[in-house]
Short mmCIF file of C-alpha atoms and ligand atoms in Angstrom, two decimals:
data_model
loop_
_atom_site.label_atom_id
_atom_site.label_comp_id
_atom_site.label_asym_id
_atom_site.label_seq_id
_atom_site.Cartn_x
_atom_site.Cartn_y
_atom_site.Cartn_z
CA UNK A 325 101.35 116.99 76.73
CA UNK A 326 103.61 118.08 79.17
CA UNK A 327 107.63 117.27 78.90
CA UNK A 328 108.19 113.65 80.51
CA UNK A 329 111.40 113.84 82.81
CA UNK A 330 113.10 110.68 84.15
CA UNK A 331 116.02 111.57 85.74
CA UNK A 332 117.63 108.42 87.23
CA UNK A 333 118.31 105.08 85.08
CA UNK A 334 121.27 102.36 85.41
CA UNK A 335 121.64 100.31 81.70
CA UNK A 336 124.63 97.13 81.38
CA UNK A 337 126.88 99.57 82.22
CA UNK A 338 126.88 99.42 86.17
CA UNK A 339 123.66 96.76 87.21
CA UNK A 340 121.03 97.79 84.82
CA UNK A 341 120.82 94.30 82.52
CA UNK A 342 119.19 96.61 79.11
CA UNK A 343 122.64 97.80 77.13
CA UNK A 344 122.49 102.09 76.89
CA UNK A 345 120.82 101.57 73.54
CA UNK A 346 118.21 99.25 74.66
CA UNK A 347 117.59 101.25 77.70
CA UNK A 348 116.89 104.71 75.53
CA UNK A 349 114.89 102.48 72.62
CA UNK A 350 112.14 101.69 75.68
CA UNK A 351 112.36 105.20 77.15
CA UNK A 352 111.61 106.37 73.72
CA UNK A 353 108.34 103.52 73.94
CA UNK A 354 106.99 104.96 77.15
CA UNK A 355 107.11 108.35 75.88
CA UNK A 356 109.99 110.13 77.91
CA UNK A 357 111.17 112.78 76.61
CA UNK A 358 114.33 113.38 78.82
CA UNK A 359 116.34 110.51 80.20
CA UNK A 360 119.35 110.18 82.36
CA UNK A 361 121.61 107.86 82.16
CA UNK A 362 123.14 107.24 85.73
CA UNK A 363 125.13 104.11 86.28
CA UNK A 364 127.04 103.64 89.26
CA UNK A 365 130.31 105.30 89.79
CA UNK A 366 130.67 105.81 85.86
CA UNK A 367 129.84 107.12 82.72
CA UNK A 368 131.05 104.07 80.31
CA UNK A 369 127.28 104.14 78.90
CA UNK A 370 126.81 107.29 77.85
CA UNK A 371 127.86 107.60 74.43
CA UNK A 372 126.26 104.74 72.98
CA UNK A 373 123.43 106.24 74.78
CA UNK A 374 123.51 109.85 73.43
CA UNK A 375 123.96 107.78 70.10
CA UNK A 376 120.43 105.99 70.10
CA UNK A 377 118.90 109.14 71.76
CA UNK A 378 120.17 110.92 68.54
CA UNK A 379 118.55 108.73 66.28
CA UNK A 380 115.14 108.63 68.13
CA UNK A 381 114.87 112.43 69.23
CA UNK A 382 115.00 111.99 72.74
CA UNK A 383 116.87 114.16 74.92
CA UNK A 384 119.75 112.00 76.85
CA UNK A 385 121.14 113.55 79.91
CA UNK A 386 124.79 112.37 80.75
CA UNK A 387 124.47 110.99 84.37
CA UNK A 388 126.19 108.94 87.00
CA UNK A 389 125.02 107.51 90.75
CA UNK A 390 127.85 108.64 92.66
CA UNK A 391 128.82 106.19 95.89
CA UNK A 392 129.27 108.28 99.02
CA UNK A 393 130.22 107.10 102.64
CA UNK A 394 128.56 109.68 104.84
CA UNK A 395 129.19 110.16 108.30
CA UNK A 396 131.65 107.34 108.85
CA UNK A 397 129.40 104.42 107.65
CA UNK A 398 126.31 105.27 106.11
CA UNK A 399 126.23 104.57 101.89
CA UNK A 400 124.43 107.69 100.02
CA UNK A 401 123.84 107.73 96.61
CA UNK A 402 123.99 111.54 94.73
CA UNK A 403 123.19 111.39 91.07
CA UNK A 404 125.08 114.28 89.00
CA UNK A 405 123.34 115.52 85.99
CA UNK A 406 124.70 116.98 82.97
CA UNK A 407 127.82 116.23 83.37
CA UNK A 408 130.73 116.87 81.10
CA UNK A 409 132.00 113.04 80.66
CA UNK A 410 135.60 114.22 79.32
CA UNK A 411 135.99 116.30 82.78
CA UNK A 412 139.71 114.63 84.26
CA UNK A 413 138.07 115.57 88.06
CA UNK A 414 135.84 113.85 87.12
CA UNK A 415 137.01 110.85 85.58
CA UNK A 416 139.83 110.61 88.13
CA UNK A 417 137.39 110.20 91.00
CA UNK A 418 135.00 107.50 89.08
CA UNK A 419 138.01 105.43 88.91
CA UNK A 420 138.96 105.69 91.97
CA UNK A 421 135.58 104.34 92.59
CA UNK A 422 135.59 101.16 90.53
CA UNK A 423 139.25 100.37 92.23
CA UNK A 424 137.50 100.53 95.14
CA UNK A 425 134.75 98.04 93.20
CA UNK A 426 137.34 95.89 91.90
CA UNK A 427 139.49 95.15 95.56
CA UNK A 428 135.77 94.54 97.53
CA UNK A 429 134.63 92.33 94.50
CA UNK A 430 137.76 90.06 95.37
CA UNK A 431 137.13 90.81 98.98
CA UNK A 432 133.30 89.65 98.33
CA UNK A 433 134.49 86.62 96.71
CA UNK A 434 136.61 85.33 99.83
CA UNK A 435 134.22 85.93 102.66
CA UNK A 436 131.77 84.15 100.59
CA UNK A 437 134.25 81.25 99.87
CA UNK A 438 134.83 81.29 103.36
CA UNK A 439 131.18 79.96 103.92
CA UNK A 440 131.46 77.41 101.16
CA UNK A 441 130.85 79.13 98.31
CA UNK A 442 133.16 78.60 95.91
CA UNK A 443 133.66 80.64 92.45
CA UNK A 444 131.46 83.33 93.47
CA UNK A 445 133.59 86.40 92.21
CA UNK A 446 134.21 84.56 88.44
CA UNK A 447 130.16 84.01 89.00
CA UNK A 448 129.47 87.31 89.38
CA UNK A 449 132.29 88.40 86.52
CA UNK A 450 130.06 86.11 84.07
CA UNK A 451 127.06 88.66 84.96
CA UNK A 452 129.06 92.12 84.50
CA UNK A 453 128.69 93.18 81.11
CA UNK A 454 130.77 96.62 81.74
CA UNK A 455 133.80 97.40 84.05
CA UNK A 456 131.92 98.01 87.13
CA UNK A 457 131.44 94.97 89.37
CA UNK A 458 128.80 95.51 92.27
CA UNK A 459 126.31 93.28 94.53
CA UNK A 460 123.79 92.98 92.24
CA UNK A 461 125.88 90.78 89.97
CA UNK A 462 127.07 88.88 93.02
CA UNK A 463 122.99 88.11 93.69
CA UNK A 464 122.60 86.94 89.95
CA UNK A 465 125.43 84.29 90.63
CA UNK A 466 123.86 82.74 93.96
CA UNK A 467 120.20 83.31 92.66
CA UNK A 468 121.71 80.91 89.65
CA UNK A 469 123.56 78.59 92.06
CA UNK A 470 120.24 78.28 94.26
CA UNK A 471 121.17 79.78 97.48
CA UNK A 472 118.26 82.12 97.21
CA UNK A 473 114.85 82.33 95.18
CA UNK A 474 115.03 86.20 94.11
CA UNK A 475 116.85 89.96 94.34
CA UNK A 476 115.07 90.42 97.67
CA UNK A 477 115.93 87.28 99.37
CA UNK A 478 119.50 87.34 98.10
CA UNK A 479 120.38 90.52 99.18
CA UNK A 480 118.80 89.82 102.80
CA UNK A 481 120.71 86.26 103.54
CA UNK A 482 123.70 87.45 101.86
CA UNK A 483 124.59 90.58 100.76
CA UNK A 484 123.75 93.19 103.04
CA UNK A 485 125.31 94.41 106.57
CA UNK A 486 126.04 91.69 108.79
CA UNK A 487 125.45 88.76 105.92
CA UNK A 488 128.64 86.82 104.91
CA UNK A 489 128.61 88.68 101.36
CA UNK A 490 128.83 92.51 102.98
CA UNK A 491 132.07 94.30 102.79
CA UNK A 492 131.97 98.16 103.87
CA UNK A 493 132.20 100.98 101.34
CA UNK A 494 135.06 103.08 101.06
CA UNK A 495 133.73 105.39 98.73
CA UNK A 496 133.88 109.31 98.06
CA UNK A 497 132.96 111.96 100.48
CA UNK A 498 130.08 114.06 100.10
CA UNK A 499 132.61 116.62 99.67
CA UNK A 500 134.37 115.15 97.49
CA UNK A 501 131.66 113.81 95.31
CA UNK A 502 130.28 117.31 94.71
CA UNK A 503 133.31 118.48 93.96
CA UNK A 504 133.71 116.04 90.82
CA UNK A 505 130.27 116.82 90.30
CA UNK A 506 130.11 120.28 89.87
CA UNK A 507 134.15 120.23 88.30
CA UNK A 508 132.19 118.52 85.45
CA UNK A 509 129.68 121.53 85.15
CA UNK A 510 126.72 119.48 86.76
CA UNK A 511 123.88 119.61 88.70
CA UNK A 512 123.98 117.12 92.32
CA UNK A 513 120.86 115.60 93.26
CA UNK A 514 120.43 113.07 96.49
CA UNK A 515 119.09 109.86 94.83
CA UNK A 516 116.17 108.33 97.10
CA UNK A 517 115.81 110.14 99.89
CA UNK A 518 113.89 107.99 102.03
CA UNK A 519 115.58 105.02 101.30
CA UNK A 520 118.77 105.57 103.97
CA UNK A 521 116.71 104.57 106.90
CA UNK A 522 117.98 107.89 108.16
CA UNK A 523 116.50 109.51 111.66
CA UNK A 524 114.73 112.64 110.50
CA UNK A 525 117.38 114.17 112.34
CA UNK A 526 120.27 112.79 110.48
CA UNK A 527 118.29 113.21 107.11
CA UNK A 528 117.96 116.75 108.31
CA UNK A 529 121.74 116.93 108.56
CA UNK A 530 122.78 115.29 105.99
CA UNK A 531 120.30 117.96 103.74
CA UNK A 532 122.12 120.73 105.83
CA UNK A 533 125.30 119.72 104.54
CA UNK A 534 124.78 118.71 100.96
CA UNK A 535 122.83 122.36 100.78
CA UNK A 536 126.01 123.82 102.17
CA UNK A 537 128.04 122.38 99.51
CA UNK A 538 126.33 123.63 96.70
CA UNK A 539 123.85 120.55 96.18
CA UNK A 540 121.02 121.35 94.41
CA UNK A 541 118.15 119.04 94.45
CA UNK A 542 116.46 115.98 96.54
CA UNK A 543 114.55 113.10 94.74
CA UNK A 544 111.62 113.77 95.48
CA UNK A 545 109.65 111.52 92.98
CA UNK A 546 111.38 108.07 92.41
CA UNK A 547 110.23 104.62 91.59
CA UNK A 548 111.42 103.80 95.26
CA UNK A 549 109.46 106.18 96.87
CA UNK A 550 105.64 105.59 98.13
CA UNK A 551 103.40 108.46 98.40
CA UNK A 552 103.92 109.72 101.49
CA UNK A 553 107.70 109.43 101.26
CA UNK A 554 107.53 111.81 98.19
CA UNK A 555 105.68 114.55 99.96
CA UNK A 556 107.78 113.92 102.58
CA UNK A 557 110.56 115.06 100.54
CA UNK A 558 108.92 117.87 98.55
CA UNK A 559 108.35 119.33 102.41
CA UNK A 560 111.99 119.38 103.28
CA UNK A 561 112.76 120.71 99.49
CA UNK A 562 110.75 123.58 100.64
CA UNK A 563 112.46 123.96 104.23
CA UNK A 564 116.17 123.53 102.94
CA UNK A 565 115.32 125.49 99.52
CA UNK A 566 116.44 122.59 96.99
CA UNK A 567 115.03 121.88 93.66
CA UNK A 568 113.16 118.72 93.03
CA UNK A 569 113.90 115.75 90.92
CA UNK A 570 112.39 112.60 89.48
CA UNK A 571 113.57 108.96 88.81
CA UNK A 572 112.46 106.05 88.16
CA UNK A 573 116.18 104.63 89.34
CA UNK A 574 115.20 101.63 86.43
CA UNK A 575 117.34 98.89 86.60
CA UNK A 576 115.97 96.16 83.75
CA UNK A 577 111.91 94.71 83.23
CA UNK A 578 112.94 91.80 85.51
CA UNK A 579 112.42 94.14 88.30
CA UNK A 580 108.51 94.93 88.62
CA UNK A 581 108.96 97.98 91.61
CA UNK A 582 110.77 100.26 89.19
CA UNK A 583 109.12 100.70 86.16
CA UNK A 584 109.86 102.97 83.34
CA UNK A 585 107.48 105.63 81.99
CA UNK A 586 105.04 105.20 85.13
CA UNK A 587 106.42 107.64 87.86
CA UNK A 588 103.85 109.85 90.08
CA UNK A 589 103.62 113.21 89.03
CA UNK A 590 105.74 115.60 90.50
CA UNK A 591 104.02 117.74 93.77
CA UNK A 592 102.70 121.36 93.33
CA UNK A 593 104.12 122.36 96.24
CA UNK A 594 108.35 122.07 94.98
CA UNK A 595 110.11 123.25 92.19
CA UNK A 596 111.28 120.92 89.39
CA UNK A 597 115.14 120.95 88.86
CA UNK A 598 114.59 121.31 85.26
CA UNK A 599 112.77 124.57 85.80
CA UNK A 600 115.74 126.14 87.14
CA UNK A 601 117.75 128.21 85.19
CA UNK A 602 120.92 126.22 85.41
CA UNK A 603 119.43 123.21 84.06
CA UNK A 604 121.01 122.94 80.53
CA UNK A 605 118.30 121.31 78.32
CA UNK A 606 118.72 121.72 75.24
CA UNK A 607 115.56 120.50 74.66
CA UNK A 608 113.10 123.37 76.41
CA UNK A 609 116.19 125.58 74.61
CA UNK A 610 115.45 124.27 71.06
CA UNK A 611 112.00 123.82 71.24
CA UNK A 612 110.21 125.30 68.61
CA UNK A 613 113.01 123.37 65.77
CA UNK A 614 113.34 120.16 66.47
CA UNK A 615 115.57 119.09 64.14
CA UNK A 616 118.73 120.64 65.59
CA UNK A 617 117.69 118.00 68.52
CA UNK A 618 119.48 115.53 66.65
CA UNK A 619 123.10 116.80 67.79
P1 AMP B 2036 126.54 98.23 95.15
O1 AMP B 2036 126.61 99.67 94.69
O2 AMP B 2036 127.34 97.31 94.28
O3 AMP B 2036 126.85 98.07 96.61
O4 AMP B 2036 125.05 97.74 94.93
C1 AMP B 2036 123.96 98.58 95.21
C2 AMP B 2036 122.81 98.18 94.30
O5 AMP B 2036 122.28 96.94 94.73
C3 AMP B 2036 121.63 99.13 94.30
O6 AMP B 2036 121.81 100.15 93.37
C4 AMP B 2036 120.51 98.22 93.86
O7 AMP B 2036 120.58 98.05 92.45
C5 AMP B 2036 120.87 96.91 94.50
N1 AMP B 2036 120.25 96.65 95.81
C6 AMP B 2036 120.63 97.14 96.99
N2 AMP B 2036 119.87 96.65 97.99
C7 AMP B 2036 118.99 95.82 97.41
C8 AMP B 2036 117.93 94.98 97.90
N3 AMP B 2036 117.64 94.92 99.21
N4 AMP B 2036 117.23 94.27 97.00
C9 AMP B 2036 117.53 94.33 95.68
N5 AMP B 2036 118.51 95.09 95.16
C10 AMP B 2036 119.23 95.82 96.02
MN1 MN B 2037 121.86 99.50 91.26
MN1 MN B 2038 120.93 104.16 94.41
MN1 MN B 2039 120.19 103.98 91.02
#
């Protein structure tokens, strides 16, 4: 059997709803050998992760989803793998981040008071089981108070871009984002690809200029993407010479798109980021004894 690779997964510490443990005790079930552990704008998870990956013999990756406002307005998610979580670059720029999180959660709250809703950010408080606050625990609250029947109507009456709930990023630059990134030793990967609603000129540019920075790989398989999207992807891999990736980008069973352990395999036609010689995997490294896996 080959090596099972899913490179993108969110657990209670940003919007996931399984705790680090939980999320690495059902990676373990549907056979993955490598996970990453990629909550939004920080790494609060990964420990207790690493910890339960220990016990089960499953390589954990240390990982975060990275918020970046891209040519003035447009959100972009870049996942940064292998990162060293004790890196003050690093760290400095996550917080940044969840300020950022903390001032639009109150901001949230207001707008949405302003229609009548009242209570909204203690709601979506209740829901956060970590530090970060983000829209997803905003829909739990008014999926709970009624105003809408499920994740996909939620976000669509309330929480996205012209919808009372919908307060502009502020996040990191690409730049700056890579920067922390690769300050922290890692790899920088563009999380779903095709999910931007990007012109294929803009996607083109925006590839141009993550390349330029020293990004190193696209998402080309994700539990987001259909088939065509992901060769799609593993074409412009091939025209802007980046690596490829896969994710499932699992947020918790209550969400039936994303599954765990069930991602399309990879195209023939790219080159997997873990086949790269800078990807630091222990794992393909120790190999043949695997109990020093257990670090
Ligand atoms: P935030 O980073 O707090 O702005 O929230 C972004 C997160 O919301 C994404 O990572 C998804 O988990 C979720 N999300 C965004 N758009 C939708 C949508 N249309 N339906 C369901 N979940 C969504
Ligand atoms: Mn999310
Ligand atoms: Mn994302
Ligand atoms: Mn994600």
């Amino acid at each position: 059997m080959s090596i099972q690779y899913d490179l993108h997964s969110h657990s209670t510490a940003s919007d996931g709803s399984l705790c680090p443990a939980e999320l690495v005790r059902l990676a373990k079930l549907r056979n993955i050998d490598v996970l990453a552990l990629t909550d939004h704008d920080n790494i609060d998870g990964i420990k207790e992760a690493q910890r339960e990956a220990a016990n089960l013999d499953l390589q954990l990756v240390a990982g975060a989803e990275i918020s970046v406002t891209w040519n003035r307005s447009k959100t972009i998610h870049i996942v940064g793998l292998n990162l060293d979580i004790d890196n003050p670059i690093l760290l400095s720029g996550l917080q940044r981040l969840c300020e950022f999180r903390r001032w639009r959660s109150e901001e949230i709250g207001r707008r949405l008071a302003k229609k009548g809703i009242e209570g909204a950010l203690q709601g979506a408080r209740s829901f956060a089981k970590g530090n970060i606050i983000g829209r997803v625990h905003f829909a739990r609250f008014l999926i709970e108070q009624g105003h809408a029947k499920d994740m996909k109507q939620v976000f669509k009456r309330y929480l996205v871009q012209g919808k009372p709930g919908y307060v502009p990023g502020d996040w990191a630059t690409l730049e700056e984002a890579l920067n922390w990134i690769h300050n922290a030793g890692g790899q920088a990967v563009i999380a779903h690809p095709a999910r931007y609603r990007l012109s294929a000129t803009r996607l083109r540019q925006l590839l141009g200029e993550f390349q330029a920075l020293g990004g190193c790989a696209l998402e080309v398989v994700s539990g987001s993407h259909s088939r065509d999207e992901i060769q799609r992807m593993a074409q412009l891999c091939r025209t802007f010479g980046l690596l490829a990736s896969a994710g499932s980008d699992y947020h918790g069973p209550e969400n039936p798109y994303m599954d765990m352990g069930k991602l399309p395999v990879m195209p023939a036609n790219c080159v997997p980021l873990w086949e790269s010689p800078d990807w630091d995997s222990p794992l393909l490294r120790l190999a043949p004894d695997s109990s020093s896996l257990a670090l």
